[in-house]
XYZ file of C-alpha atoms in Angstrom:
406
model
C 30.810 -30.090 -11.949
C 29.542 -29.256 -8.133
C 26.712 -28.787 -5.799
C 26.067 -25.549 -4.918
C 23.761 -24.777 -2.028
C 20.691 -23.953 -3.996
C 17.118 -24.992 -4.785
C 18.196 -26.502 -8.421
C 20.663 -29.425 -7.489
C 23.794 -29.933 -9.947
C 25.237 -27.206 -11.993
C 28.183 -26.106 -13.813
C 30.928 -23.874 -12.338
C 30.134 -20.440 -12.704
C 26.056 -20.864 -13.504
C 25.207 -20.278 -10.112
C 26.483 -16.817 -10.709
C 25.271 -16.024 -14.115
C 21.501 -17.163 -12.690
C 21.703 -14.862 -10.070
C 22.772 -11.463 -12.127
C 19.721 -12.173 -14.442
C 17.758 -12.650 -11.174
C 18.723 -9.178 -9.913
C 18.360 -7.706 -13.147
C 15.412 -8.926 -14.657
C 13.730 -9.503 -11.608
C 12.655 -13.095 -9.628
C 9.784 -12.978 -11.573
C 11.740 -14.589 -14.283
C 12.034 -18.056 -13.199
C 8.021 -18.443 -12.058
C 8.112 -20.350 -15.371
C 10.115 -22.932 -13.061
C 6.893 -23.896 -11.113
C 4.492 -24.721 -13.547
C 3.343 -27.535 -11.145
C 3.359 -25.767 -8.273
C 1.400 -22.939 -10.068
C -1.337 -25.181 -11.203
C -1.546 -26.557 -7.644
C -2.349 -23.365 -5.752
C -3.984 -20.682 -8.205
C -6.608 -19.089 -6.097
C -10.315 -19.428 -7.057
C -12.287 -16.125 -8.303
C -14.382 -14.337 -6.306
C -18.194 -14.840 -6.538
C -18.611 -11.413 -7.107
C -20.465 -10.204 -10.354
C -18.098 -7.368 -11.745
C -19.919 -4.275 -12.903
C -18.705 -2.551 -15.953
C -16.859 0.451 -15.065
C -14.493 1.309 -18.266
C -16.913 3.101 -19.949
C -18.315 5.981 -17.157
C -16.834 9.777 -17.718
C -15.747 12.330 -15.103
C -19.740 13.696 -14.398
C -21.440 15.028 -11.142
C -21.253 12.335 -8.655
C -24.837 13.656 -6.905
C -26.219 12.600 -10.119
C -24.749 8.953 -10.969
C -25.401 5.846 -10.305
C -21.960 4.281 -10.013
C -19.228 6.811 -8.161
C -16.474 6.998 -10.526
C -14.295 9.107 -11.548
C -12.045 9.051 -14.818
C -9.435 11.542 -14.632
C -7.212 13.354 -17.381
C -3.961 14.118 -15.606
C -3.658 16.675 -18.135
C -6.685 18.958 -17.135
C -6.207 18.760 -13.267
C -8.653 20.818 -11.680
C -5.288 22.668 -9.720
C -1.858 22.096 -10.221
C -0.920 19.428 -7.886
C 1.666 21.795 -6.193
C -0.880 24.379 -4.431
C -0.758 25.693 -1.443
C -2.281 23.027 0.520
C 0.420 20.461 -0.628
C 3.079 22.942 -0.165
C 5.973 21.465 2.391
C 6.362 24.471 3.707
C 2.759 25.327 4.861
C 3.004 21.875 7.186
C 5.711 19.900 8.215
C 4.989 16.522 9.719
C 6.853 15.367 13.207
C 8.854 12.467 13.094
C 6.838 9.808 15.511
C 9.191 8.617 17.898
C 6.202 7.383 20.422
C 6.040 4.846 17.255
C 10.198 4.117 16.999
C 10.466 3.454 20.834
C 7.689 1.211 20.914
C 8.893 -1.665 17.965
C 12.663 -3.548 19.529
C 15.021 -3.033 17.543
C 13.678 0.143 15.881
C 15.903 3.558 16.554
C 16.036 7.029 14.825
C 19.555 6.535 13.749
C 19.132 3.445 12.005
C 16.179 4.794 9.792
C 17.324 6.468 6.190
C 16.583 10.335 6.936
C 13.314 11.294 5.258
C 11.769 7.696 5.327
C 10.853 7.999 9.267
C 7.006 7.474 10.830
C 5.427 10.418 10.491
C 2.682 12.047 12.512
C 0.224 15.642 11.629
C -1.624 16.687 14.478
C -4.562 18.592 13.987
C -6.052 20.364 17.431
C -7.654 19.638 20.658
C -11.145 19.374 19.087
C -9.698 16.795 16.275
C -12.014 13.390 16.566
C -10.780 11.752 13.003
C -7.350 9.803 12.862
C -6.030 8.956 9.294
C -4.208 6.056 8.890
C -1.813 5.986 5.495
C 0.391 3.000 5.137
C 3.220 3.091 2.396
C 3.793 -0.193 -0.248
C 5.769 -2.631 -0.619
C 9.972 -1.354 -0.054
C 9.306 2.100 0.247
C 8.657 4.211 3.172
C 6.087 6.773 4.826
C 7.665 9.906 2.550
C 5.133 7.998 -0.297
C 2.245 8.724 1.652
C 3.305 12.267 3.471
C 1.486 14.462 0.311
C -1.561 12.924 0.919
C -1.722 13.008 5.013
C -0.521 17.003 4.328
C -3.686 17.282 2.229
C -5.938 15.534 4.282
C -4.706 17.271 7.356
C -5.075 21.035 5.929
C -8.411 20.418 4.659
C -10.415 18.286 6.757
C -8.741 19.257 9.880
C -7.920 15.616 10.853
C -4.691 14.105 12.311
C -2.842 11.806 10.164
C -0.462 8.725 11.017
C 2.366 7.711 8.924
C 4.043 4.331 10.358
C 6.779 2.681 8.910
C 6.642 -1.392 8.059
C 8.817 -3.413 9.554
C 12.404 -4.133 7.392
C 11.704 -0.869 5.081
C 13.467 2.535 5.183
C 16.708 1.435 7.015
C 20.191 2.279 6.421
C 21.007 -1.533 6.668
C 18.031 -3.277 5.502
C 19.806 -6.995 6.290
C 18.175 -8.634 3.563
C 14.455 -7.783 4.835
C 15.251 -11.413 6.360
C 13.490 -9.943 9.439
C 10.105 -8.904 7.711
C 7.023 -10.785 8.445
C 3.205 -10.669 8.150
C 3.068 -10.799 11.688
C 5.213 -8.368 12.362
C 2.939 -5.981 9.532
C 0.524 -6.759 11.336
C 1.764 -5.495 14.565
C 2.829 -2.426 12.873
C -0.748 -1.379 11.646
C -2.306 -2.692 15.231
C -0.427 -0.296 16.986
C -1.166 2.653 14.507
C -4.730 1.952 15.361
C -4.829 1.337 19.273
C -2.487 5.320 18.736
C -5.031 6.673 16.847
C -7.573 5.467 19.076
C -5.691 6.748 22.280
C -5.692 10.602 20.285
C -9.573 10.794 19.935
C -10.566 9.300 23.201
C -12.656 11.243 25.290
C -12.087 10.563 28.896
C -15.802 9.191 30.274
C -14.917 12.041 33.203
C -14.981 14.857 30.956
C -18.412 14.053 29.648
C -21.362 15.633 31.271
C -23.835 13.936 32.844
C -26.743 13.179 30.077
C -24.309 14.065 27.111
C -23.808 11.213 24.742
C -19.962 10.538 24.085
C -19.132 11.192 20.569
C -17.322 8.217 19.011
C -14.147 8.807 17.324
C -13.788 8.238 13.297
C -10.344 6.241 12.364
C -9.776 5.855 8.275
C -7.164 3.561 6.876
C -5.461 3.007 3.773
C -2.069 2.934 2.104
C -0.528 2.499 -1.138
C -0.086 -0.920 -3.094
C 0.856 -3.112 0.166
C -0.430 -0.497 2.434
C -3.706 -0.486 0.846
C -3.799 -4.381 1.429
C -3.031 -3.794 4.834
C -5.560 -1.055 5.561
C -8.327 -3.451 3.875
C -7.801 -6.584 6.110
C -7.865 -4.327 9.282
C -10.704 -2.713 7.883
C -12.314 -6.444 7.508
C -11.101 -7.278 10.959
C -11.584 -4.319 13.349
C -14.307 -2.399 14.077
C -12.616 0.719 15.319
C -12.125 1.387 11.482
C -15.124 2.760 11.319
C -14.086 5.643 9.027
C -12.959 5.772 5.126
C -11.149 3.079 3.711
C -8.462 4.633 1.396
C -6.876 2.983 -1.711
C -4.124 3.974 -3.524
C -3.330 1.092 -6.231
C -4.269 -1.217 -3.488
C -2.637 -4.432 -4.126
C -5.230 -7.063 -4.067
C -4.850 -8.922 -7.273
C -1.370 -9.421 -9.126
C -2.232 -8.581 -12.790
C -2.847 -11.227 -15.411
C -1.579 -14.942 -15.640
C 2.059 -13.637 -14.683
C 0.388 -12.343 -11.865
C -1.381 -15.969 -10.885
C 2.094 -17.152 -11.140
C 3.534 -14.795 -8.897
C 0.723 -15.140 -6.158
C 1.387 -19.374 -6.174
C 4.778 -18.534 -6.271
C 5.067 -16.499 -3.664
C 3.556 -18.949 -0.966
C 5.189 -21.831 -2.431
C 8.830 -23.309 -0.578
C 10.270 -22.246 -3.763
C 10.542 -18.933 -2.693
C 11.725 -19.537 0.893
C 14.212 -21.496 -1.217
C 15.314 -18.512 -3.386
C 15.170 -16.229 -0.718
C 17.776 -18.033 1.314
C 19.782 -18.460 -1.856
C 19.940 -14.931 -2.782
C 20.933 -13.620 1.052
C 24.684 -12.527 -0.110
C 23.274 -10.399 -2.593
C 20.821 -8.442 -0.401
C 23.118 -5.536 0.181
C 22.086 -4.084 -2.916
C 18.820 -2.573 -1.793
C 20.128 0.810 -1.153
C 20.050 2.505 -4.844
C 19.660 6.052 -5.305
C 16.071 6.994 -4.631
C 16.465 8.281 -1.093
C 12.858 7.007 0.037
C 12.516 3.340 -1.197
C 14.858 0.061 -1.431
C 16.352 -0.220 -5.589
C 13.906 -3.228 -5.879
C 11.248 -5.568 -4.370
C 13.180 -8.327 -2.377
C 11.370 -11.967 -2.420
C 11.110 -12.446 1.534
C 8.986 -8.832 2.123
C 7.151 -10.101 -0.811
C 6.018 -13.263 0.299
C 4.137 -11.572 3.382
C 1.925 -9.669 0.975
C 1.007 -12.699 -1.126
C -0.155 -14.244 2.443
C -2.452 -11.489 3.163
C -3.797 -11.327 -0.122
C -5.042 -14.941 0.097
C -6.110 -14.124 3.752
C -8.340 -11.402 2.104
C -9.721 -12.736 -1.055
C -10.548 -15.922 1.325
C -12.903 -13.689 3.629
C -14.428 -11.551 0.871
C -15.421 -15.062 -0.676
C -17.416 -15.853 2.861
C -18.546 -12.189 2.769
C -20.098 -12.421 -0.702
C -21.354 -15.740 -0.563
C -23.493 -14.671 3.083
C -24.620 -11.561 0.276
C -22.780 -9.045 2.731
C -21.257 -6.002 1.503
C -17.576 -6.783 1.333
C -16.584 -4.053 3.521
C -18.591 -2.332 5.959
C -16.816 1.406 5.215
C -17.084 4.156 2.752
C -14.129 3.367 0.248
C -12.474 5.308 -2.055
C -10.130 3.489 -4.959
C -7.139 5.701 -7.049
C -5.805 3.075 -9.615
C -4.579 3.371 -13.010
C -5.900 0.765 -15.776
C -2.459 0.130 -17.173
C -1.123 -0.708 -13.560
C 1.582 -3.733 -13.949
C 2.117 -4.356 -10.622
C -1.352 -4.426 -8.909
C -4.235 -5.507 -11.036
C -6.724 -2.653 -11.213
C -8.832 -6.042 -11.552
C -8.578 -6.316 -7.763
C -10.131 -2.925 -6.444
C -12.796 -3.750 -9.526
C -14.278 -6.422 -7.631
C -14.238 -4.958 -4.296
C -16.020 -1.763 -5.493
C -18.595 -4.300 -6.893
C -19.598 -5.696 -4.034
C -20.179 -2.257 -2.276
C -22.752 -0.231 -2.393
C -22.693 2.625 -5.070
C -23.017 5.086 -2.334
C -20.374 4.103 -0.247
C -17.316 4.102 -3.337
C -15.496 6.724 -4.956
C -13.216 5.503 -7.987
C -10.644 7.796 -9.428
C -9.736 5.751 -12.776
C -6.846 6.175 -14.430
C -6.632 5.278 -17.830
C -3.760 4.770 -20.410
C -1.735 8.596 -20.932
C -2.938 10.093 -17.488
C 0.298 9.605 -16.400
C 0.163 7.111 -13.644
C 1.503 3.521 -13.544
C 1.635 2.522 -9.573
C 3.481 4.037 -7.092
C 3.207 7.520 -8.519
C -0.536 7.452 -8.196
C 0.100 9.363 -4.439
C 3.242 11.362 -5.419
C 2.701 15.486 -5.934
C 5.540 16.214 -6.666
C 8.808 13.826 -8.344
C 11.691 11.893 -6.365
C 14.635 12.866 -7.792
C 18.197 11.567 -6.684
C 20.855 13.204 -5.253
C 21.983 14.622 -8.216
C 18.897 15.798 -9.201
C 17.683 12.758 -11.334
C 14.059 12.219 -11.801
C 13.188 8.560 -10.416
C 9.651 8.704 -10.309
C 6.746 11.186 -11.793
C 4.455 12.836 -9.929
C 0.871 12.061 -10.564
C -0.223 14.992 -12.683
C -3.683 14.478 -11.655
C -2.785 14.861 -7.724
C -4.825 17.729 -6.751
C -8.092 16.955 -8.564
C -7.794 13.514 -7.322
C -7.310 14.832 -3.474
C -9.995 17.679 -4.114
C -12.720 14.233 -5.086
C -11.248 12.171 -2.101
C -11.385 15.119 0.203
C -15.310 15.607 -0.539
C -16.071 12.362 -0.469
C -14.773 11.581 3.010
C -16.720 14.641 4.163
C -19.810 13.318 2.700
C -19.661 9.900 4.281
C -17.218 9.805 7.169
């Protein structure tokens, strides 16, 4: 027998190995059973939030309901998702190096091509920035469909930036990747889009009222998390919050697990056990890491306890839990982000102010494809990930909605 330098003291030769291939194959997830006490001492308490029933509402005129939501077919899309307005060719995004040179350590040639921060600019006259902020180990190319669409129809500019650790060519681990550093990411997207849609106080007339710019933010899974606690915590978001299977609640009991787990030491213990095997994140989809590493995970489980612990003040004051329009995309059979989440943040809004695309079991969406319009395929042409066969009709209701209430 010997001590290996890991979390679980003596083992027998060879073990040590074994534990760590059914880690990387089955996912860390696996051994949350492990920390049963460590579980029972941190599972976060609910929300005071009463949760209104929203399973049983059809697709129906929203100028006529009570609650906005929207169930959608993905088989009887309004448009196929690939029209002209999602079209690559009608609008190519420019690679944002103002972001790149700003963040040390950050340079085009050490980002994977196609998984740069990304930048639309609509013209001169243009006073509404879009924030969209990809999830969790993939890149801006998840959320370029959607800033393509926005951009063509509602004439708005649209910033893609790229989260710390994610779309390299040598991702080191991810041992890098903070909530801090997220932070800083998104902070700087907004003090950009600010900068845009300023007008200069000399170029106003005398007796002329400056018009205030509009910024929206949102993201998918992680990036939705990230665009709701800058929505809680800055008041330049004064636009649309956006949220694309938001991740604000991990689903079910596993899920509880994975939360307590995640800001326990027992994953800063497995994270630094697992470093020699990090060089395995580059797989075969060109735009995202082969798999969710445990350090860039443990930032999101931070901020989601950051946010559920301010909605809780919010909601016990009687406050509306966020002060913007929002509009929710998530699919009931989600695994990864609880569509439970998003259910009790739309409940403590307004009915005017939230538009819910629902997706329910056979639409076609699980997660991550929820913003895709067209597949990922691999280099050898390999379909990695769906599109969301519902794309268009889902754009065509958040498109109208931000028109109505930004």
């Amino acid at each position: 027998m010997r001590y290996a330098n890991n979390p679980f003291g003596p083992v027998v030769d060879g073990s040590i190995s074994w534990l760590k291939s059914r880690v990387l194959r089955w996912g860390w997830l696996g051994l949350l059973c492990a920390s049963e006490a460590v579980v029972a001492a941190n599972l976060p308490a609910a929300l005071p939030v009463k949760i209104q029933a929203l399973n049983s509402f059809q697709q129906h005129d929203t100028a006529q309901q009570d609650v906005r939501l929207r169930a959608v077919n993905g088989s009887s899309t309004v448009a196929n998702a690939n029209t002209e307005a999602d079209n690559p060719a009608q609008q190519q995004a420019e690679i944002w190096r103002d972001y790149i040179s700003h963040f040390d350590g950050l340079s085009s040639d050490a980002i994977r091509p196609g998984s740069e921060p990304r930048l639309f600019r609509a013209g001169p006259d243009a006073d509404h920035v879009v924030i969209l902020i990809h999830g969790l180990s993939d890149s801006p190319y998840y959320m370029e469909a959607i800033g393509r669409h926005l951009h063509q129809t509602l004439g708005v500019h649209v910033l893609l930036p790229l989260l710390d650790g994610h779309g390299l060519k040598v991702p080191n681990g991810m041992r890098q990747v903070t909530l801090e550093r997220w932070l800083a990411n998104v902070a700087f997207a907004v003090d950009y889009a600010a900068s845009m849609v300023a007008t200069p106080t000399e170029s106003v007339p005398a007796g002329v009222a400056r018009k205030n710019p509009t910024i929206s933010i949102g993201g998918l899974s992680t990036g939705g998390t990230l665009g709701t606690y800058q929505a809680l915590n800055d008041a330049r978001i004064n636009g649309s919050v956006l949220l694309f299977a938001a991740a604000l609640k991990f689903p079910g009991l596993r899920g509880a697990m994975q939360e307590a787990f995640l800001r326990s030491d027992w994953a800063r213990r497995m994270d630094r056990w697992l470093e020699g095997d990090e060089a395995a994140l580059i797989g075969n989809n060109p735009y995202r890491y082969s798999r969710i590493d445990i350090g860039s995970a443990m930032p999101l489980a931070q901020l989601m306890r950051r946010i559920e612990q301010q909605l809780q003040t919010i909601a016990k004051a009687g406050e509306p839990l966020l002060q913007q329009s929002v509009f929710i995309a998530h699919s009931e059979i989600d695994e990864t982000a609880a569509i439970a989440g998003v259910d009790r943040l739309a409940a403590g809004l307004p009915v005017e102010r939230v538009e819910f695309v629902r997706y329910k079991s056979g639409d076609g969406v699980r997660h991550a494809n929820v913003v895709l319009a067209e597949p990922i395929e691999s280099a050898d042409g390999e379909v990695l990930e769906k599109a969301n066969p519902g794309f268009a009709q889902m754009m065509e209701i958040a498109q109208r909605f931000m028109a109505a209430t930004d």
